[in-house]
Amino acid sequence: MRRVLVRVDFNVPLTDGQVADDFRIQAALPTVRALLERKVGITLISHLGRPAGRPHGAFSLQPLAEVVSRHLGQPVTFVPGVPGDSTYRQAVSADPGAVLLAENLRFDPGEETNDPDFAIRLAFGHDGFVQDAFGTLHRAHASTVAITRLLPACAGPLVAAEVRALDLLLSDPRRPFGLAVGGAKMKDKLPLLRRLLPEVNTVFLGGALANTFLAASGLAVGSSLYEPAELDSAAALLESWPEVIHLPDTVVVEAAGQVDEVAVTEVSADARIMDVGERTLQAWRPIVLGLGRLFWNGPMGLYERPPFDHGTATLARTIGEMTGMSVVGGGDSLAAIRRLGLEGAVSHLSTGGGASLTYLEGEILPGLQALEER
Ligand code: ADP
Ligand code: MG
């Protein structure tokens, strides 16, 4: 094999045109190194942000080339333009052994429409395809589906590890099986709750999500963020799984600039629920420590604004102490784990975001199915 096309997840945060967090770049390095040891040329392809199908400077992958090069300790050539164009073809043909980083896939509208012609342009000059961007596999795009029909394709180590960990989470016999779900948007979390509630023993709810459930159980949530349109869905779940769902008993509220912990029955009209309460965290702790398996997604409060990060941080630390299997997913939950330096204390950090949730909901991921069909 001469040159391999590698789909990575380089959708990193940029601040003032610089890579603000190179976690995703670091995660891809073992894959790149393993290919380099096989003495093949590599073309790295990724999307970044939402440039909507045309070139847009703010979403250029150019600043990443230097970061990848520094980590690898060898030159990485950035290929400007649009992936698959004449500049790309020249770069691919020029030096078979070079490590290339192509420009943002989403600069071409064909990426998001799963256009076979765009995939043909991407495939030019390559003899194989490695899919290592788990977080994109829930979307049928040219770099997840169409490309697998053109080149011999396989899953990279990150995709394989992600699938293995999520399968193990669902199939491991260890019980009790727990779920901790926070964040804000019911739309994103309801399918997961509906799918896993029949399988799990315990669900802890926090964040603004819990506010909707508290309101659905007839409690006053004052001026808190919650979703009135989702009250019926929340009420239905509470009615079906009263023993399984754990709502906070105490919450941290902010009212007239004052921060207080109160019982959920005592939230005044001008109060906003910002976090789960310390008493609730103390009550949950032994249950979490006794779990055989846990999946956590979504912050327990408005964690960007201390002291309302306390619930999220405390839950993260407790999960870090578990002896059972712990899988953590979702941007905000991962950020909390990493800020506390607890990466090594959890069984698996699921970086797939929406793809991880879709997989746990039992849905087929188009990009995974495309690989399996090869
Ligand atoms: P995730 O990113 O984990 O998928 P969401 O995107 O659904 O979760 O929600 C995360 C957001 O929810 C965070 O920005 C957090 O500040 C917010 N949030 C959590 N709890 C509260 C709360 N009690 N009040 C207001 N916002 C909250
Ligand atoms: Mg979010």
Coordinates of C-alpha atoms and ligand atoms in Angstrom, one line a residue:
M1 CA 0.0 0.0 0.0
R2 CA 1.3 3.4 -0.9
R3 CA -1.0 6.1 0.3
V4 CA -3.9 5.9 2.8
L5 CA -6.7 8.3 3.3
V6 CA -7.4 8.7 7.1
R7 CA -10.6 10.3 8.3
V8 CA -9.8 11.9 11.7
D9 CA -11.9 14.0 14.0
F10 CA -10.0 17.3 14.0
N11 CA -13.1 19.4 14.9
V12 CA -11.1 21.3 17.6
P13 CA -12.0 24.5 19.3
L14 CA -10.1 27.5 17.7
T15 CA -9.5 30.8 19.5
D16 CA -8.2 33.7 17.5
G17 CA -7.1 31.2 14.8
Q18 CA -5.1 29.1 17.2
V19 CA -5.9 25.6 18.4
A20 CA -7.4 26.1 21.9
D21 CA -7.5 22.5 22.9
D22 CA -5.5 19.8 21.0
F23 CA -7.1 16.8 22.8
R24 CA -8.6 15.4 19.6
I25 CA -5.3 15.8 17.8
Q26 CA -3.5 13.9 20.5
A27 CA -6.1 11.2 20.4
A28 CA -5.4 10.6 16.6
L29 CA -1.6 10.4 17.0
P30 CA -1.3 6.7 17.7
T31 CA -3.3 5.9 14.5
V32 CA -1.0 8.1 12.5
R33 CA 2.1 6.7 14.0
A34 CA 1.0 3.1 13.4
L35 CA 0.5 3.9 9.7
L36 CA 3.9 5.7 9.5
E37 CA 5.6 2.6 10.9
R38 CA 4.1 0.7 7.9
K39 CA 5.9 3.2 5.6
V40 CA 2.8 4.5 3.9
G41 CA 1.9 8.0 2.9
I42 CA -1.0 9.5 4.8
T43 CA -3.6 12.1 3.9
L44 CA -5.5 13.3 6.9
I45 CA -9.1 14.5 6.3
S46 CA -11.5 16.1 8.7
H47 CA -14.3 18.7 9.0
L48 CA -14.1 21.7 11.3
G49 CA -17.2 23.6 12.4
R50 CA -20.0 24.4 10.0
P51 CA -18.7 26.3 7.0
A52 CA -21.9 25.3 5.0
G53 CA -20.3 23.9 1.9
R54 CA -18.0 26.6 0.8
P55 CA -14.5 27.9 1.8
H56 CA -14.5 30.1 4.9
G57 CA -11.2 31.2 6.4
A58 CA -12.4 31.0 10.0
F59 CA -12.9 27.2 9.6
S60 CA -9.6 26.5 7.9
L61 CA -7.6 23.5 9.2
Q62 CA -4.4 25.3 8.4
P63 CA -3.5 26.1 12.0
L64 CA -3.6 22.4 12.9
A65 CA -0.8 21.3 10.5
E66 CA 1.9 22.8 12.7
V67 CA 0.3 21.3 15.8
V68 CA 0.2 17.8 14.3
S69 CA 3.7 18.2 12.9
R70 CA 5.0 19.2 16.4
H71 CA 3.4 16.2 18.0
L72 CA 4.6 13.8 15.3
G73 CA 8.1 15.2 15.1
Q74 CA 7.9 15.3 11.3
P75 CA 6.7 17.6 8.6
V76 CA 3.0 17.8 7.9
T77 CA 2.1 19.5 4.6
F78 CA -1.1 21.5 4.7
V79 CA -3.0 21.3 1.4
P80 CA -5.1 24.5 0.9
G81 CA -8.1 24.9 -1.4
V82 CA -10.9 22.4 -1.4
P83 CA -10.2 18.7 -0.7
G84 CA -10.0 16.9 -4.1
D85 CA -9.2 19.9 -6.2
S86 CA -6.1 20.3 -8.5
T87 CA -3.9 21.4 -5.6
Y88 CA -4.9 18.3 -3.7
R89 CA -4.2 16.0 -6.7
Q90 CA -0.8 17.6 -7.1
A91 CA 0.1 17.2 -3.4
V92 CA -1.0 13.6 -3.4
S93 CA 1.0 12.8 -6.5
A94 CA 4.2 14.8 -5.5
D95 CA 5.6 12.8 -2.6
P96 CA 4.1 9.3 -1.9
G97 CA 5.5 9.2 1.6
A98 CA 4.4 12.7 2.8
V99 CA 2.0 13.3 5.6
L100 CA -0.7 15.6 4.2
L101 CA -3.4 17.5 6.0
A102 CA -6.2 18.4 3.6
E103 CA -8.4 21.5 4.0
N104 CA -11.8 21.3 5.7
L105 CA -14.1 18.6 4.1
R106 CA -17.1 20.8 4.5
F107 CA -15.6 23.5 2.2
D108 CA -17.2 21.2 -0.5
P109 CA -21.0 20.9 -0.4
G110 CA -20.5 17.2 -1.5
E111 CA -19.3 16.2 1.9
E112 CA -22.6 16.7 3.7
T113 CA -24.7 15.5 0.8
N114 CA -22.7 12.2 0.7
D115 CA -21.9 13.0 -3.0
P116 CA -20.1 10.0 -4.7
D117 CA -18.3 12.4 -7.1
F118 CA -16.8 14.3 -4.2
A119 CA -15.8 10.9 -2.7
I120 CA -14.1 10.0 -6.0
R121 CA -12.1 13.3 -5.9
L122 CA -11.1 12.5 -2.3
A123 CA -10.0 9.0 -3.1
F124 CA -7.7 10.2 -5.9
G125 CA -4.2 8.7 -5.5
H126 CA -5.1 6.6 -2.4
D127 CA -5.2 2.8 -2.1
G128 CA -7.0 2.5 1.2
F129 CA -9.2 4.3 3.7
V130 CA -9.1 4.3 7.5
Q131 CA -12.1 5.6 9.4
D132 CA -11.1 6.9 12.8
A133 CA -13.7 9.7 13.4
F134 CA -16.3 8.0 15.6
G135 CA -18.0 11.3 16.3
T136 CA -19.1 11.6 12.7
L137 CA -20.5 8.1 12.1
H138 CA -24.1 9.0 12.9
R139 CA -24.1 11.1 9.7
A140 CA -24.1 9.8 6.1
H141 CA -21.5 12.0 4.6
A142 CA -19.0 11.5 1.7
S143 CA -16.2 10.9 4.2
T144 CA -18.2 8.4 6.3
V145 CA -20.3 6.5 3.7
A146 CA -19.6 7.2 0.0
I147 CA -15.8 6.9 0.4
T148 CA -16.1 3.3 1.8
R149 CA -17.5 2.2 -1.5
L150 CA -14.4 3.4 -3.4
L151 CA -11.5 2.2 -1.4
P152 CA -10.7 -0.8 0.8
A153 CA -11.8 0.5 4.1
C154 CA -11.4 -0.4 7.8
A155 CA -12.1 1.1 11.2
G156 CA -9.2 2.8 12.9
P157 CA -8.2 2.2 16.6
L158 CA -10.3 5.0 18.0
V159 CA -13.4 3.8 16.3
A160 CA -12.7 0.2 17.3
A161 CA -12.1 1.2 20.9
E162 CA -15.3 3.3 21.1
V163 CA -17.5 0.5 19.7
R164 CA -15.9 -2.0 22.1
A165 CA -16.4 0.2 25.1
L166 CA -20.0 1.1 24.3
D167 CA -20.9 -2.6 23.5
L168 CA -19.3 -3.6 26.8
L169 CA -21.3 -1.0 28.7
L170 CA -24.5 -2.4 27.2
S171 CA -23.7 -6.1 27.5
D172 CA -21.6 -6.4 30.6
P173 CA -23.5 -8.4 33.3
R174 CA -22.3 -6.2 36.2
R175 CA -25.2 -4.6 38.1
P176 CA -26.6 -2.3 39.3
F177 CA -26.4 -0.5 36.0
G178 CA -26.7 3.3 36.4
L179 CA -27.2 6.3 34.3
A180 CA -26.4 9.9 35.2
V181 CA -27.9 12.5 32.8
G182 CA -27.7 16.2 33.0
G183 CA -27.4 19.1 30.6
A184 CA -30.3 21.1 29.3
K185 CA -31.9 19.8 26.1
M186 CA -34.6 17.2 26.6
K187 CA -34.7 16.5 22.8
D188 CA -31.1 15.2 23.0
K189 CA -31.5 13.1 26.2
L190 CA -35.1 11.7 25.9
P191 CA -34.3 9.0 23.3
L192 CA -31.4 7.8 25.5
L193 CA -33.6 7.7 28.6
R194 CA -36.5 6.0 26.8
R195 CA -34.1 3.4 25.4
L196 CA -32.1 2.6 28.5
L197 CA -34.7 3.1 31.3
P198 CA -36.0 -0.5 30.8
E199 CA -32.4 -1.8 31.2
V200 CA -30.9 0.2 34.0
N201 CA -31.4 0.0 37.7
T202 CA -30.8 3.7 38.6
V203 CA -31.0 7.0 36.8
F204 CA -29.7 10.2 38.4
L205 CA -31.0 13.4 36.8
G206 CA -29.4 16.8 37.2
G207 CA -29.0 20.0 35.3
A208 CA -31.8 22.0 33.7
L209 CA -33.1 18.6 32.5
A210 CA -33.9 17.7 36.1
N211 CA -35.9 21.0 36.4
T212 CA -38.3 19.8 33.7
F213 CA -38.8 16.5 35.7
L214 CA -39.2 18.4 39.0
A215 CA -41.8 20.6 37.3
A216 CA -43.5 17.5 35.8
S217 CA -43.8 16.0 39.3
G218 CA -45.8 19.0 40.4
L219 CA -43.1 21.0 42.1
A220 CA -42.6 24.8 41.7
V221 CA -39.3 25.5 39.9
G222 CA -39.5 29.3 40.2
S223 CA -37.6 31.1 37.5
S224 CA -35.4 28.1 36.6
L225 CA -34.6 27.0 33.1
Y226 CA -36.9 24.2 32.1
E227 CA -38.9 23.0 29.1
P228 CA -42.6 23.4 29.5
A229 CA -43.2 21.7 26.2
E230 CA -41.6 18.5 27.5
L231 CA -43.6 18.2 30.8
D232 CA -45.8 15.4 29.5
S233 CA -42.8 13.3 28.3
A234 CA -41.1 13.8 31.7
A235 CA -44.3 12.9 33.6
A236 CA -44.7 9.8 31.5
L237 CA -41.2 8.6 32.4
L238 CA -41.7 9.4 36.1
E239 CA -44.9 7.4 36.1
S240 CA -43.4 4.4 34.4
W241 CA -40.1 4.3 36.4
P242 CA -40.7 5.8 39.8
E243 CA -38.2 3.6 41.6
V244 CA -35.5 4.0 39.0
I245 CA -35.4 7.8 38.5
H246 CA -33.6 9.8 41.2
L247 CA -34.4 13.5 41.1
P248 CA -32.5 15.9 43.4
D249 CA -33.9 16.4 46.9
T250 CA -32.0 19.6 47.4
V251 CA -30.9 22.1 44.9
V252 CA -28.6 25.2 44.8
V253 CA -30.7 28.2 43.9
E254 CA -29.8 31.8 43.1
A255 CA -32.4 34.5 44.1
A256 CA -31.8 38.2 44.2
G257 CA -28.0 37.6 43.9
Q258 CA -28.0 35.2 46.9
V259 CA -26.9 31.6 46.6
D260 CA -28.6 29.0 48.8
E261 CA -29.2 25.3 49.1
V262 CA -32.9 24.5 49.5
A263 CA -35.2 21.5 49.4
V264 CA -36.9 21.0 46.0
T265 CA -40.2 21.7 47.7
E266 CA -39.0 25.2 48.8
V267 CA -38.0 26.9 45.5
S268 CA -39.5 30.4 45.6
A269 CA -40.9 32.2 42.6
D270 CA -37.9 34.4 42.0
A271 CA -35.3 31.6 42.5
R272 CA -33.4 29.9 39.7
I273 CA -32.1 26.3 40.2
M274 CA -28.4 26.3 39.2
D275 CA -27.0 23.0 40.5
V276 CA -27.9 19.9 42.5
G277 CA -27.5 20.3 46.2
E278 CA -24.8 19.0 48.5
R279 CA -27.2 16.9 50.5
T280 CA -28.4 15.2 47.2
L281 CA -24.8 14.6 46.2
Q282 CA -24.1 13.0 49.6
A283 CA -27.1 10.8 49.2
W284 CA -26.2 9.7 45.6
R285 CA -22.5 9.0 46.5
P286 CA -22.9 5.5 48.0
I287 CA -25.3 4.5 45.3
V288 CA -22.9 5.6 42.6
L289 CA -20.0 3.8 44.3
G290 CA -22.0 0.6 44.5
L291 CA -22.8 0.5 40.8
G292 CA -21.4 -2.2 38.5
R293 CA -21.7 0.0 35.5
L294 CA -22.4 3.7 34.8
F295 CA -22.9 6.0 31.9
W296 CA -22.7 9.7 32.5
N297 CA -23.7 12.4 30.1
G298 CA -24.4 16.1 30.7
P299 CA -23.4 18.5 33.5
M300 CA -25.4 18.6 36.8
G301 CA -25.7 22.4 36.8
L302 CA -24.6 25.6 35.2
Y303 CA -21.1 24.5 35.6
E304 CA -19.5 27.2 33.5
R305 CA -20.3 29.6 36.4
P306 CA -18.7 28.6 39.7
P307 CA -19.8 27.8 42.3
F308 CA -22.4 26.1 40.2
D309 CA -19.8 23.6 39.0
H310 CA -19.8 21.9 42.3
G311 CA -22.4 19.3 41.5
T312 CA -20.7 18.3 38.2
A313 CA -17.2 18.2 39.8
T314 CA -18.4 16.2 42.8
L315 CA -20.2 13.7 40.6
A316 CA -17.1 13.5 38.4
R317 CA -14.9 12.7 41.5
T318 CA -17.3 10.1 42.8
I319 CA -17.4 8.4 39.4
G320 CA -13.6 8.5 39.4
E321 CA -13.7 6.5 42.7
M322 CA -16.0 3.7 41.2
T323 CA -14.7 0.2 41.0
G324 CA -17.3 -0.7 38.5
M325 CA -17.2 0.3 34.8
S326 CA -17.6 4.0 34.1
V327 CA -18.2 5.5 30.7
V328 CA -18.4 9.3 30.4
G329 CA -19.7 11.0 27.2
G330 CA -20.7 14.5 26.1
G331 CA -18.6 17.6 25.6
D332 CA -19.4 19.2 29.0
S333 CA -19.0 16.0 31.1
L334 CA -15.7 15.2 29.4
A335 CA -14.5 18.7 30.0
A336 CA -15.3 18.3 33.7
I337 CA -13.4 15.0 33.9
R338 CA -10.4 16.4 32.1
R339 CA -10.3 19.6 34.1
L340 CA -10.1 17.5 37.3
G341 CA -7.4 15.3 35.8
L342 CA -9.6 12.2 36.2
E343 CA -9.0 10.8 32.7
G344 CA -7.2 7.8 34.1
A345 CA -9.8 7.2 36.8
V346 CA -12.7 6.3 34.4
S347 CA -13.0 3.2 32.3
H348 CA -13.7 5.0 29.0
L349 CA -14.0 8.6 27.8
S350 CA -16.5 8.5 25.0
T351 CA -15.6 11.3 22.6
G352 CA -18.3 10.6 20.1
G353 CA -20.9 13.1 21.4
G354 CA -24.1 12.7 19.4
A355 CA -22.7 9.5 17.7
S356 CA -22.2 7.9 21.1
L357 CA -25.7 8.7 22.2
T358 CA -27.1 7.5 18.9
Y359 CA -25.2 4.2 19.3
L360 CA -26.4 3.7 22.9
E361 CA -30.0 4.5 21.8
G362 CA -29.6 1.3 19.6
E363 CA -29.7 3.2 16.3
I364 CA -27.6 2.2 13.4
L365 CA -24.8 4.5 12.6
P366 CA -24.6 5.0 8.8
G367 CA -20.8 5.3 8.9
L368 CA -20.4 2.2 10.9
Q369 CA -22.8 0.2 8.7
A370 CA -20.8 1.4 5.6
L371 CA -17.6 0.0 7.2
E372 CA -19.3 -3.3 8.1
E373 CA -20.6 -3.7 4.5
R374 CA -17.0 -3.7 3.3
Ligands
ADP1 P1 -24.3 18.3 26.9 O1 -23.4 19.4 26.3 O2 -23.7 17.5 28.0 O3 -24.9 17.4 25.8 P2 -26.5 20.1 27.0 O4 -25.9 20.7 25.8 O5 -27.9 19.5 26.9 O6 -25.5 19.0 27.6 O7 -26.6 21.2 28.2 C1 -25.4 21.7 28.7 C2 -25.7 23.1 29.2 O8 -26.7 23.0 30.2 C3 -24.5 23.7 29.9 O9 -24.2 24.9 29.2 C4 -25.0 24.0 31.3 O10 -24.6 25.3 31.8 C5 -26.5 24.0 31.1 N1 -27.2 23.8 32.4 C6 -27.1 22.7 33.2 N2 -27.8 22.9 34.3 C7 -28.4 24.1 34.2 C8 -29.3 24.8 35.1 N3 -29.7 24.3 36.3 N4 -29.7 26.1 34.7 C9 -29.2 26.6 33.5 N5 -28.4 25.9 32.7 C10 -28.0 24.7 33.0
MG2 MG -24.0 20.5 24.7

